[in-house]
CSV table of C-alpha atoms and ligand atoms in Angstrom, one decimal:
chain,number,residue,atom,x,y,z
A,27,ARG,CA,0.0,0.0,0.0
A,28,THR,CA,1.3,3.5,-0.8
A,29,LEU,CA,0.2,6.9,0.4
A,30,GLY,CA,1.3,10.3,-0.8
A,31,LEU,CA,2.4,13.3,1.3
A,32,LEU,CA,2.5,16.7,-0.3
A,33,THR,CA,4.3,19.0,2.1
A,34,THR,CA,5.6,22.5,2.5
A,35,ASP,CA,9.3,23.1,3.3
A,36,LEU,CA,10.7,20.2,5.4
A,37,ALA,CA,13.5,22.5,6.6
A,38,LEU,CA,10.8,23.9,8.9
A,39,HIS,CA,10.5,22.0,12.2
A,40,ALA,CA,6.7,21.5,12.3
A,41,PRO,CA,6.2,20.0,8.8
A,42,SER,CA,9.3,17.8,9.3
A,43,GLN,CA,7.9,16.4,12.6
A,44,ILE,CA,4.5,15.7,10.9
A,45,ALA,CA,6.3,14.0,8.0
A,46,SER,CA,8.3,11.9,10.5
A,47,ALA,CA,5.1,10.7,12.3
A,48,VAL,CA,3.4,9.9,9.0
A,49,LYS,CA,6.4,7.8,7.8
A,50,SER,CA,6.6,5.9,11.1
A,51,ARG,CA,2.8,5.2,11.4
A,52,ALA,CA,2.6,4.1,7.7
A,53,GLY,CA,5.6,1.9,8.3
A,54,LEU,CA,3.8,0.1,11.1
A,55,ALA,CA,1.0,-0.6,8.7
A,56,SER,CA,3.5,-1.8,6.1
A,57,ALA,CA,2.5,1.1,3.9
A,58,SER,CA,5.1,3.3,2.1
A,59,VAL,CA,4.9,7.1,1.8
A,60,ILE,CA,6.0,9.0,-1.3
A,61,ILE,CA,6.9,12.5,-0.1
A,62,SER,CA,6.7,15.5,-2.5
A,63,MET,CA,8.0,18.8,-1.1
A,64,LEU,CA,6.7,22.1,-2.6
A,65,GLU,CA,8.8,25.2,-2.6
A,66,GLN,CA,6.0,27.3,-4.2
A,67,HIS,CA,2.4,27.1,-3.0
A,68,ASP,CA,0.8,28.5,-6.2
A,69,ALA,CA,-2.1,26.6,-7.9
A,70,ALA,CA,0.0,25.4,-10.8
A,71,SER,CA,2.8,23.9,-8.6
A,72,CYS,CA,0.4,22.3,-6.2
A,73,SER,CA,-1.7,20.8,-9.0
A,74,ALA,CA,1.4,19.4,-10.9
A,75,ALA,CA,2.8,17.9,-7.7
A,76,LEU,CA,-0.5,16.2,-6.9
A,77,GLN,CA,-0.7,14.9,-10.4
A,78,GLU,CA,2.7,13.3,-10.1
A,79,LEU,CA,1.7,11.6,-6.9
A,80,LEU,CA,-1.6,10.3,-8.4
A,81,ALA,CA,0.4,9.0,-11.4
A,82,GLN,CA,2.3,6.8,-8.9
A,83,ARG,CA,-1.0,5.2,-7.9
A,84,VAL,CA,-1.1,6.3,-4.3
A,85,GLU,CA,-4.3,5.3,-2.5
A,86,GLY,CA,-4.6,8.4,-0.5
A,87,VAL,CA,-3.0,11.9,-0.3
A,88,LEU,CA,-2.2,14.0,2.8
A,89,ILE,CA,-1.6,17.6,2.0
A,90,ASN,CA,0.3,19.7,4.6
A,91,VAL,CA,0.6,22.9,2.6
A,92,PRO,CA,-1.1,26.2,3.6
A,93,LEU,CA,-3.9,26.6,1.1
A,94,GLU,CA,-6.7,29.0,0.4
A,95,ASP,CA,-10.2,27.4,0.4
A,96,ALA,CA,-10.7,27.5,-3.3
A,97,LEU,CA,-7.4,25.9,-4.2
A,98,ALA,CA,-7.9,23.2,-1.6
A,99,GLN,CA,-11.3,22.4,-3.1
A,100,GLN,CA,-9.8,22.4,-6.6
A,101,LEU,CA,-7.1,19.9,-5.6
A,102,ALA,CA,-9.6,17.6,-3.8
A,103,ALA,CA,-11.7,17.5,-7.0
A,104,GLN,CA,-8.6,16.9,-9.1
A,105,ALA,CA,-7.7,13.8,-7.0
A,106,GLN,CA,-11.1,12.2,-7.1
A,107,PRO,CA,-11.8,9.4,-6.4
A,108,THR,CA,-8.5,9.2,-4.4
A,109,PRO,CA,-9.2,10.4,-0.8
A,110,VAL,CA,-7.4,13.6,0.2
A,111,LEU,CA,-6.9,15.0,3.7
A,112,PHE,CA,-5.8,18.5,4.3
A,113,LEU,CA,-3.8,19.7,7.4
A,114,ASP,CA,-3.4,23.4,6.7
A,115,VAL,CA,-6.7,24.9,5.6
A,116,SER,CA,-9.4,27.0,7.2
A,117,ASP,CA,-12.4,25.2,8.5
A,118,LYS,CA,-14.5,27.0,5.8
A,119,ALA,CA,-12.8,24.9,3.1
A,120,ALA,CA,-15.2,22.2,1.9
A,121,VAL,CA,-12.6,19.4,2.1
A,122,ASN,CA,-11.7,16.7,4.5
A,123,SER,CA,-9.4,18.2,7.1
A,124,LEU,CA,-7.6,17.7,10.3
A,125,VAL,CA,-6.5,21.0,11.7
A,126,PHE,CA,-5.3,22.4,15.0
A,127,ASP,CA,-7.5,25.0,16.7
A,128,ALA,CA,-5.7,28.3,16.0
A,129,GLU,CA,-8.2,30.4,17.8
A,130,GLN,CA,-7.8,28.4,21.0
A,131,GLY,CA,-4.0,28.5,20.7
A,132,ALA,CA,-4.0,32.3,20.3
A,133,ARG,CA,-6.3,32.7,23.2
A,134,LEU,CA,-4.2,30.5,25.5
A,135,GLY,CA,-1.2,32.6,24.8
A,136,VAL,CA,-2.9,35.9,25.4
A,137,GLU,CA,-4.6,34.7,28.6
A,138,HIS,CA,-1.3,33.4,29.9
A,139,VAL,CA,0.5,36.7,29.6
A,140,LEU,CA,-2.5,38.7,30.9
A,141,SER,CA,-2.6,36.4,33.9
A,142,GLN,CA,1.0,37.4,34.6
A,143,GLY,CA,0.0,41.1,34.7
A,144,HIS,CA,1.3,42.1,31.3
A,145,GLN,CA,-0.5,44.7,29.3
A,146,ARG,CA,2.0,46.0,26.7
A,147,ILE,CA,1.9,43.0,24.4
A,148,ALA,CA,3.7,42.8,21.0
A,149,LEU,CA,2.8,40.3,18.3
A,150,LEU,CA,5.1,38.5,15.9
A,151,GLY,CA,2.9,36.7,13.3
A,152,GLY,CA,3.9,34.2,10.6
A,153,PRO,CA,3.7,35.0,6.9
A,154,GLN,CA,0.4,36.5,5.7
A,155,SER,CA,0.3,34.0,2.9
A,156,SER,CA,-0.4,31.2,5.4
A,157,VAL,CA,-4.0,30.6,6.5
A,158,SER,CA,-2.9,29.3,9.9
A,159,ALA,CA,-0.6,32.3,10.5
A,160,ARG,CA,-3.5,34.6,9.7
A,161,ALA,CA,-5.8,32.6,12.1
A,162,ARG,CA,-3.3,32.9,14.9
A,163,PHE,CA,-2.9,36.6,14.4
A,164,SER,CA,-6.6,37.4,14.3
A,165,GLY,CA,-7.1,35.1,17.3
A,166,TRP,CA,-4.6,37.2,19.3
A,167,LEU,CA,-6.3,40.4,18.2
A,168,ALA,CA,-9.7,39.1,19.3
A,169,ALA,CA,-8.4,37.8,22.6
A,170,LEU,CA,-6.7,41.2,23.3
A,171,ALA,CA,-9.8,43.1,22.3
A,172,GLN,CA,-11.8,41.1,24.8
A,173,ALA,CA,-9.5,42.5,27.5
A,174,LYS,CA,-9.9,46.0,25.8
A,175,LEU,CA,-6.3,45.9,24.6
A,176,ASN,CA,-4.5,46.5,21.3
A,177,PRO,CA,-1.0,45.1,20.6
A,178,CYS,CA,1.7,47.7,21.4
A,179,ALA,CA,3.5,46.7,18.1
A,180,SER,CA,3.3,43.9,15.5
A,181,GLU,CA,5.4,42.4,12.8
A,182,HIS,CA,5.3,39.4,10.5
A,183,GLY,CA,8.1,36.9,9.9
A,184,ASP,CA,8.5,34.0,7.5
A,185,TRP,CA,8.6,31.2,10.2
A,186,SER,CA,12.4,31.1,10.3
A,187,ALA,CA,14.6,31.9,13.3
A,188,ALA,CA,16.4,34.5,11.2
A,189,SER,CA,13.2,36.4,10.6
A,190,GLY,CA,12.3,36.2,14.3
A,191,TYR,CA,15.7,37.8,15.1
A,192,GLU,CA,15.3,40.5,12.5
A,193,LYS,CA,11.7,41.4,13.4
A,194,ALA,CA,12.4,41.3,17.1
A,195,HIS,CA,14.9,44.2,16.6
A,196,LEU,CA,12.0,46.2,15.1
A,197,LEU,CA,9.6,45.3,18.0
A,198,LEU,CA,12.3,46.3,20.5
A,199,ALA,CA,13.2,49.6,18.8
A,200,GLY,CA,10.4,51.7,20.4
A,201,PRO,CA,10.8,54.0,23.3
A,202,ARG,CA,9.1,51.6,25.7
A,203,LEU,CA,9.8,47.8,25.6
A,204,PRO,CA,6.8,45.4,25.3
A,205,GLN,CA,6.3,43.4,28.5
A,206,ALA,CA,5.5,40.3,26.5
A,207,ILE,CA,5.9,39.1,22.9
A,208,LEU,CA,3.6,36.5,21.4
A,209,VAL,CA,5.3,34.7,18.6
A,210,ALA,CA,3.5,32.5,16.0
A,211,ASN,CA,6.1,29.7,16.1
A,212,ASP,CA,9.0,28.4,18.2
A,213,GLN,CA,11.6,28.9,15.5
A,214,MET,CA,10.9,32.7,15.3
A,215,ALA,CA,10.8,32.7,19.1
A,216,LEU,CA,14.4,31.4,19.1
A,217,GLY,CA,15.4,34.4,17.1
A,218,VAL,CA,13.5,36.7,19.4
A,219,MET,CA,15.3,35.4,22.4
A,220,ARG,CA,18.7,35.8,20.7
A,221,ALA,CA,17.8,39.5,19.9
A,222,CYS,CA,16.8,40.1,23.5
A,223,ALA,CA,20.1,38.5,24.7
A,224,GLU,CA,22.1,40.7,22.4
A,225,LYS,CA,20.4,43.8,23.7
A,226,GLY,CA,20.8,42.8,27.3
A,227,ILE,CA,17.0,42.4,27.8
A,228,ALA,CA,16.2,39.7,30.4
A,229,VAL,CA,13.7,36.9,29.3
A,230,PRO,CA,11.7,36.6,31.4
A,231,GLY,CA,12.0,39.6,33.8
A,232,GLN,CA,11.9,42.4,31.3
A,233,ILE,CA,10.1,40.6,28.5
A,234,SER,CA,8.1,37.3,28.5
A,235,VAL,CA,8.2,35.3,25.3
A,236,VAL,CA,5.5,32.8,24.2
A,237,GLY,CA,6.1,30.5,21.3
A,238,TYR,CA,3.8,28.3,19.2
A,239,ASP,CA,4.2,24.6,18.1
A,240,ASP,CA,6.2,23.0,21.0
A,241,THR,CA,8.5,21.3,18.6
A,242,ALA,CA,11.0,18.8,20.1
A,243,ASP,CA,13.8,21.4,20.7
A,244,SER,CA,11.8,24.1,22.4
A,245,ALA,CA,12.3,22.6,25.9
A,246,TRP,CA,16.0,23.1,25.3
A,247,PHE,CA,16.0,26.8,24.4
A,248,SER,CA,17.6,29.0,27.0
A,249,PRO,CA,15.4,29.7,28.9
A,250,PRO,CA,13.1,26.8,28.1
A,251,LEU,CA,10.3,28.1,26.0
A,252,THR,CA,6.7,28.6,27.2
A,253,THR,CA,4.6,27.7,24.1
A,254,VAL,CA,1.4,26.3,22.6
A,255,HIS,CA,1.7,22.6,22.1
A,256,GLN,CA,0.4,21.2,18.8
A,257,ALA,CA,0.4,17.4,18.9
A,258,PHE,CA,2.2,16.8,15.5
A,259,LYS,CA,2.8,13.2,16.2
A,260,ASP,CA,-0.8,12.5,17.0
A,261,ALA,CA,-1.9,14.5,13.9
A,262,GLY,CA,0.4,12.6,11.6
A,263,GLU,CA,-0.7,9.2,13.0
A,264,ARG,CA,-4.4,10.1,12.8
A,265,SER,CA,-3.9,11.2,9.2
A,266,VAL,CA,-2.4,7.9,8.2
A,267,ASP,CA,-5.1,5.9,9.9
A,268,TRP,CA,-7.8,8.0,8.2
A,269,LEU,CA,-6.2,7.6,4.7
A,270,LEU,CA,-5.7,3.8,5.2
A,271,ASN,CA,-9.4,3.5,6.2
A,272,PRO,CA,-11.2,6.3,4.4
A,273,PRO,CA,-15.0,6.6,4.9
A,274,ASP,CA,-17.3,6.1,1.9
A,275,VAL,CA,-17.0,8.8,-0.8
A,276,ASP,CA,-20.7,9.8,-0.4
A,277,LEU,CA,-20.4,10.4,3.3
A,278,PRO,CA,-20.3,14.0,4.5
A,279,LEU,CA,-16.9,15.7,4.8
A,280,SER,CA,-14.7,14.7,7.7
A,281,GLN,CA,-13.5,17.8,9.5
A,282,THR,CA,-11.7,17.4,12.7
A,283,ARG,CA,-10.4,20.3,14.9
A,284,LEU,CA,-7.7,19.2,17.3
A,285,PRO,CA,-7.3,21.1,20.6
A,286,VAL,CA,-4.0,22.6,21.6
A,287,THR,CA,-2.5,23.2,25.1
A,288,LEU,CA,-0.3,25.8,26.7
A,289,ILE,CA,3.0,24.4,28.0
A,290,GLU,CA,4.3,26.7,30.7
A,291,ARG,CA,8.1,26.7,30.9
A,292,SER,CA,10.6,29.5,31.9
A,293,SER,CA,10.4,32.1,29.2
A,294,THR,CA,7.4,33.8,30.8
A,295,ALA,CA,7.0,35.2,34.3
B,17,IPT,C1,2.7,25.4,11.1
B,17,IPT,C2,3.7,25.7,12.1
B,17,IPT,O1,3.1,26.1,13.3
B,17,IPT,C3,4.7,26.7,11.7
B,17,IPT,O2,5.8,26.8,12.6
B,17,IPT,C4,5.3,26.5,10.3
B,17,IPT,O3,6.2,25.4,10.4
B,17,IPT,C5,4.2,26.1,9.3
B,17,IPT,O4,3.4,25.1,9.8
B,17,IPT,C6,4.7,25.8,8.0
B,17,IPT,O5,3.6,25.8,7.1
B,17,IPT,S1,1.8,24.0,11.6
B,17,IPT,C7,0.6,23.7,10.3
B,17,IPT,C8,0.0,22.3,10.5
B,17,IPT,C9,-0.5,24.7,10.4
């Protein structure tokens, strides 16, 4: 049995941890996984990569690429009758999906720093081309608005540690430092903590930093990172199980929203 995985850049920690879980789980079921990595997320590149997987007669395709609703729906139609499961789409997309609850994750981060008495809160979002990055960012704004707050500053990075470092310098350039920075992933949070260290700003103490993902290395940052845990292993395993036992084609769409949790470590106080 063979499955296909269409994934975004595997140099990023989150998609690589999902791919690892997918490979292991499929291996246990004696299934193989053909991995196709996309550098570009435009319609033509996605459609061509999907066609290549289908030509290799995969019996199901998992798509972990940030996609707008219309493109996701178009790819699902292109694959028919092969079942497709999407991991990075909005819950408005009319496709089978298994996605983490971004609104909940954003709210957990905001509530955590508010509970520590912080009010001057800066935001470092992910790329605006990513549906999940946008959902986290709007979730932060909504949770702050409930507390009658606006962010004191905001920037957007590209998920890399380098972009976190660079954008942190902008967030730290104002006359008053933020008391907390909410960051849309752990890799960018790593860059933020490096920028703080270089400027002699204590984390925590002067600034609390909250990440997002809880990838395997985040407990080893200095200080260990407080972050929103997304259960990548669980998501990868459930995706494989679904693709190996897909429901009947005429059943309604299967749309699962996975809860996330806040892992409190030492980068916040
Ligand atoms: C999302 C990660 O949170 C982020 O760090 C980045 O790696 C991104 O993937 C790459 O697309 S997780 C995704 C399942 C929404």
